[in-house]
Amino acid sequence: DFGLISAFDQKNIGIIGKGVIEANGRELSLNITDQIRKGVIIDDHALDRPRENKRPHAIFFYNCKNSTLKDIVVKNAANWVCYFDMCDSMLVDGITVDSKEFWNNDGIDFGDCKNVIVRNCFVDCSDDGICLKSHRKNGACENILIRDNVVRSSASGIKFGTWSIGGYKNIQVINNKVYDTFRSAFTAASPDGAIIENILVDSLYAYNVGNALYLRVNARHGDNNIGFVENITIRNVYCEIA
């Protein structure tokens, strides 16, 4: 993975202020497509688009500790907009994500991160809004607070998955609003063996969404690697279905 702004193995870093990060995702993706057609980049161009690993995120942090994103606006990525992988002790506060320029425009994604706060953010994107993923058997998203955010999404508003190998543990989703979303207001999915446990969803307000809640446990690859869901509390949900 890589991004227009990338950080690897860093400590005590941040992007803070009222500035705008414009990633020009549509133009960038069309340039990548042109290079694929010319043979400069090797890619099968499935579904008439470059693979995700050929398209950069707007912001990508890997294995960083004590990092902050605050008050910035991030726009128009070629891939997941803000992606944080294997990060510890992170604050994402008051940022705006506006990205509907291309495919896979997840708004704010965390992969196997821990000790994270996401609050006061506004996300309008053409895939999942705020999304937790787990790519590693020994990894997990854990000790995470998602609070006081507003999400508009072309997929699911707040989601665990779909990549779900390790798990999701000790997560609170409190006082969030989701609207004009094609799929679920809240999703917790374990199709890859993840353990989903100790989850609180409280005060979720959803308007004009495909469905309110979607919980899933299965083995999508046909193996016996089936996880489980345990100790989930969902309360104080108001939802208007499209």
Coordinates of C-alpha atoms in Angstrom, one line a residue:
D1 CA 0.0 0.0 0.0
F2 CA 1.0 3.6 -0.6
G3 CA -0.5 7.1 -0.6
L4 CA 0.1 10.5 -1.9
I5 CA 1.0 11.3 1.7
S6 CA 2.6 8.2 3.3
A7 CA 4.2 7.5 6.7
F8 CA 6.0 4.3 7.7
D9 CA 7.1 3.4 11.2
Q10 CA 6.9 6.9 12.5
K11 CA 6.1 8.3 16.0
N12 CA 4.4 11.5 17.2
I13 CA 3.3 12.8 13.8
G14 CA 0.2 14.6 12.6
I15 CA -1.6 16.5 9.9
I16 CA -3.4 19.3 11.6
G17 CA -5.1 22.5 10.4
K18 CA -7.8 23.8 8.1
G19 CA -6.1 22.9 4.8
V20 CA -7.4 20.8 1.9
I21 CA -5.7 17.7 0.5
E22 CA -6.9 17.3 -3.1
A23 CA -5.9 13.9 -4.4
N24 CA -7.2 14.2 -8.0
G25 CA -8.2 10.6 -8.0
R26 CA -10.2 10.5 -11.2
E27 CA -7.3 12.1 -13.2
L28 CA -4.8 9.9 -11.5
S29 CA -6.8 6.7 -12.2
L30 CA -7.2 7.6 -15.8
N31 CA -3.5 8.1 -16.1
I32 CA -2.9 4.7 -14.6
T33 CA -5.3 3.2 -17.0
D34 CA -3.5 4.8 -19.9
Q35 CA -0.2 3.4 -18.7
I36 CA -1.8 -0.1 -18.4
R37 CA -3.0 0.1 -22.0
K38 CA 0.5 1.1 -23.1
G39 CA 2.1 -1.8 -21.2
V40 CA 4.0 0.4 -18.8
I41 CA 2.0 -0.9 -15.8
I42 CA 1.1 -4.6 -15.8
D43 CA -2.5 -5.1 -14.6
D44 CA -5.5 -7.1 -15.7
H45 CA -7.7 -4.0 -15.6
A46 CA -10.6 -6.0 -14.3
L47 CA -14.0 -4.4 -14.4
D48 CA -12.5 -1.7 -16.5
R49 CA -10.5 -0.3 -13.6
P50 CA -6.9 -0.7 -12.2
R51 CA -6.5 -3.0 -9.3
E52 CA -6.5 -1.4 -5.8
N53 CA -2.7 -2.1 -5.4
K54 CA -2.1 0.1 -8.4
R55 CA -4.0 3.1 -7.1
P56 CA -2.8 5.2 -4.2
H57 CA -4.7 6.3 -1.1
A58 CA -4.8 10.0 -0.3
I59 CA -3.2 9.3 3.1
F60 CA -1.6 6.1 4.2
F61 CA 0.1 5.4 7.6
Y62 CA 1.7 2.1 8.4
N63 CA 2.9 1.0 11.8
C64 CA 2.9 4.5 13.2
K65 CA 2.4 5.4 16.9
N66 CA 0.9 8.5 18.5
S67 CA -0.4 10.1 15.3
T68 CA -3.1 12.7 14.8
L69 CA -5.3 13.9 11.9
K70 CA -7.4 17.0 12.9
D71 CA -9.6 19.5 11.1
I72 CA -8.3 18.8 7.6
V73 CA -10.4 18.2 4.4
V74 CA -9.4 15.2 2.2
K75 CA -10.9 15.0 -1.3
N76 CA -11.1 12.8 -4.3
A77 CA -8.8 9.8 -3.8
A78 CA -8.1 7.0 -6.4
N79 CA -8.6 4.3 -3.7
W80 CA -9.5 4.2 0.0
V81 CA -9.2 7.8 1.1
C82 CA -7.5 7.6 4.5
Y83 CA -6.0 4.2 5.4
F84 CA -4.2 3.4 8.6
D85 CA -2.6 0.0 8.9
M86 CA -1.1 -1.5 12.1
C87 CA -1.2 1.8 13.9
D88 CA -1.3 2.3 17.6
S89 CA -2.6 5.3 19.6
M90 CA -4.3 7.4 17.0
L91 CA -6.7 10.4 17.0
V92 CA -8.8 11.3 14.0
D93 CA -10.8 14.4 15.0
G94 CA -13.0 16.8 13.0
I95 CA -11.8 15.9 9.5
T96 CA -13.9 16.0 6.4
V97 CA -13.7 13.3 3.7
D98 CA -15.4 14.1 0.4
S99 CA -14.5 11.5 -2.2
K100 CA -16.7 10.2 -4.9
E101 CA -14.3 10.4 -7.9
F102 CA -13.5 6.7 -8.3
W103 CA -14.1 3.1 -7.1
N104 CA -13.3 1.9 -3.6
N105 CA -13.4 5.3 -2.1
D106 CA -13.8 4.1 1.5
G107 CA -13.7 7.2 3.7
I108 CA -11.6 6.3 6.8
D109 CA -10.2 2.8 7.1
F110 CA -8.2 1.1 9.9
G111 CA -6.5 -2.3 9.4
D112 CA -5.5 -4.1 12.6
C113 CA -5.1 -0.8 14.6
K114 CA -5.5 -0.3 18.3
N115 CA -6.2 2.5 20.8
V116 CA -8.0 4.7 18.2
I117 CA -10.4 7.6 18.6
V118 CA -12.5 8.7 15.6
R119 CA -14.8 11.6 16.5
N120 CA -16.5 14.7 15.0
C121 CA -15.8 13.7 11.4
F122 CA -17.9 14.1 8.3
V123 CA -17.6 11.5 5.6
D124 CA -19.2 11.5 2.1
C125 CA -17.7 8.8 0.0
S126 CA -18.4 6.3 -2.8
D127 CA -17.8 3.1 -0.6
D128 CA -17.9 2.3 3.1
G129 CA -17.7 5.4 5.3
I130 CA -15.8 4.5 8.4
C131 CA -14.5 0.9 8.1
L132 CA -12.4 -1.4 10.3
K133 CA -10.5 -4.3 8.6
S134 CA -8.4 -7.2 9.8
H135 CA -5.9 -8.6 7.4
R136 CA -3.8 -10.7 9.7
K137 CA -4.5 -13.9 11.8
N138 CA -2.6 -12.5 14.8
G139 CA -4.0 -9.0 14.3
A140 CA -7.1 -7.2 15.4
C141 CA -8.8 -3.8 15.5
E142 CA -9.2 -3.2 19.2
N143 CA -9.9 -0.5 21.8
I144 CA -11.5 1.8 19.3
L145 CA -14.0 4.6 19.9
I146 CA -16.1 5.9 16.9
R147 CA -18.2 8.8 18.2
D148 CA -20.2 11.8 17.1
N149 CA -19.6 11.3 13.3
V150 CA -21.8 11.9 10.3
V151 CA -21.5 9.5 7.3
R152 CA -23.0 9.5 3.8
S153 CA -21.9 6.4 1.9
S154 CA -22.5 4.5 -1.4
A155 CA -22.1 1.2 0.6
S156 CA -22.2 0.9 4.4
G157 CA -22.0 3.7 6.9
I158 CA -20.0 2.2 9.7
K159 CA -18.6 -1.3 9.0
F160 CA -16.4 -4.0 10.4
G161 CA -15.0 -6.0 7.4
T162 CA -15.2 -7.3 4.9
W163 CA -11.6 -8.4 5.3
S164 CA -11.9 -10.1 8.7
I165 CA -9.1 -12.5 9.4
G166 CA -8.1 -11.6 12.9
G167 CA -10.8 -9.8 14.8
Y168 CA -12.6 -6.7 16.2
K169 CA -12.5 -6.3 20.0
N170 CA -13.5 -3.7 22.6
I171 CA -15.1 -1.2 20.2
Q172 CA -17.6 1.5 21.0
V173 CA -19.8 3.1 18.3
I174 CA -21.6 6.0 20.0
N175 CA -23.9 8.8 18.8
N176 CA -23.3 8.6 15.1
K177 CA -25.6 9.6 12.2
V178 CA -25.7 7.8 8.8
Y179 CA -27.8 9.0 5.9
D180 CA -28.4 8.3 2.1
T181 CA -26.5 5.1 2.3
F182 CA -27.2 2.3 -0.2
R183 CA -26.5 -0.7 2.2
S184 CA -26.3 -0.8 6.0
A185 CA -26.1 1.9 8.6
F186 CA -24.0 -0.5 10.7
T187 CA -22.3 -3.8 9.6
A188 CA -20.2 -6.3 11.5
A189 CA -19.0 -9.1 9.2
S190 CA -16.8 -12.1 9.8
P191 CA -16.5 -14.1 6.6
D192 CA -12.8 -14.8 7.1
G193 CA -12.6 -16.2 10.6
A194 CA -12.6 -13.1 12.7
I195 CA -13.6 -13.0 16.3
I196 CA -16.0 -10.1 16.9
E197 CA -16.4 -9.4 20.6
N198 CA -17.2 -6.8 23.2
I199 CA -18.9 -4.3 20.9
L200 CA -21.3 -1.5 21.9
V201 CA -23.4 0.4 19.4
D202 CA -25.4 3.1 21.1
S203 CA -27.4 6.0 19.7
L204 CA -27.2 5.3 16.0
Y205 CA -29.4 7.5 13.8
A206 CA -29.9 6.4 10.2
Y207 CA -32.0 8.1 7.5
N208 CA -32.7 6.8 4.0
V209 CA -30.5 3.8 4.2
G210 CA -30.7 0.3 2.6
N211 CA -31.0 -1.5 6.0
A212 CA -30.3 -0.7 9.6
L213 CA -28.1 -3.6 10.8
Y214 CA -26.2 -6.4 9.1
L215 CA -24.4 -9.0 11.2
R216 CA -22.6 -11.8 9.3
V217 CA -20.6 -15.0 10.2
N218 CA -19.7 -17.4 7.4
A219 CA -16.7 -18.8 5.4
R220 CA -16.8 -17.1 2.1
H221 CA -13.9 -19.1 0.7
G222 CA -15.5 -22.4 1.4
D223 CA -13.1 -23.5 4.1
N224 CA -13.8 -24.3 7.8
N225 CA -12.3 -21.0 9.1
I226 CA -15.4 -19.7 10.7
G227 CA -15.3 -17.0 13.4
F228 CA -17.9 -15.9 15.9
V229 CA -19.7 -12.9 17.3
E230 CA -20.0 -12.5 21.0
N231 CA -21.1 -9.9 23.5
I232 CA -22.6 -7.3 21.2
T233 CA -24.9 -4.6 22.6
I234 CA -27.0 -2.6 20.1
R235 CA -29.3 0.0 21.6
N236 CA -31.1 3.3 21.0
V237 CA -31.2 2.9 17.2
Y238 CA -33.5 5.0 15.1
C239 CA -33.6 4.1 11.4
E240 CA -35.6 5.1 8.3
I241 CA -35.3 2.6 5.5
A242 CA -35.2 3.8 1.9

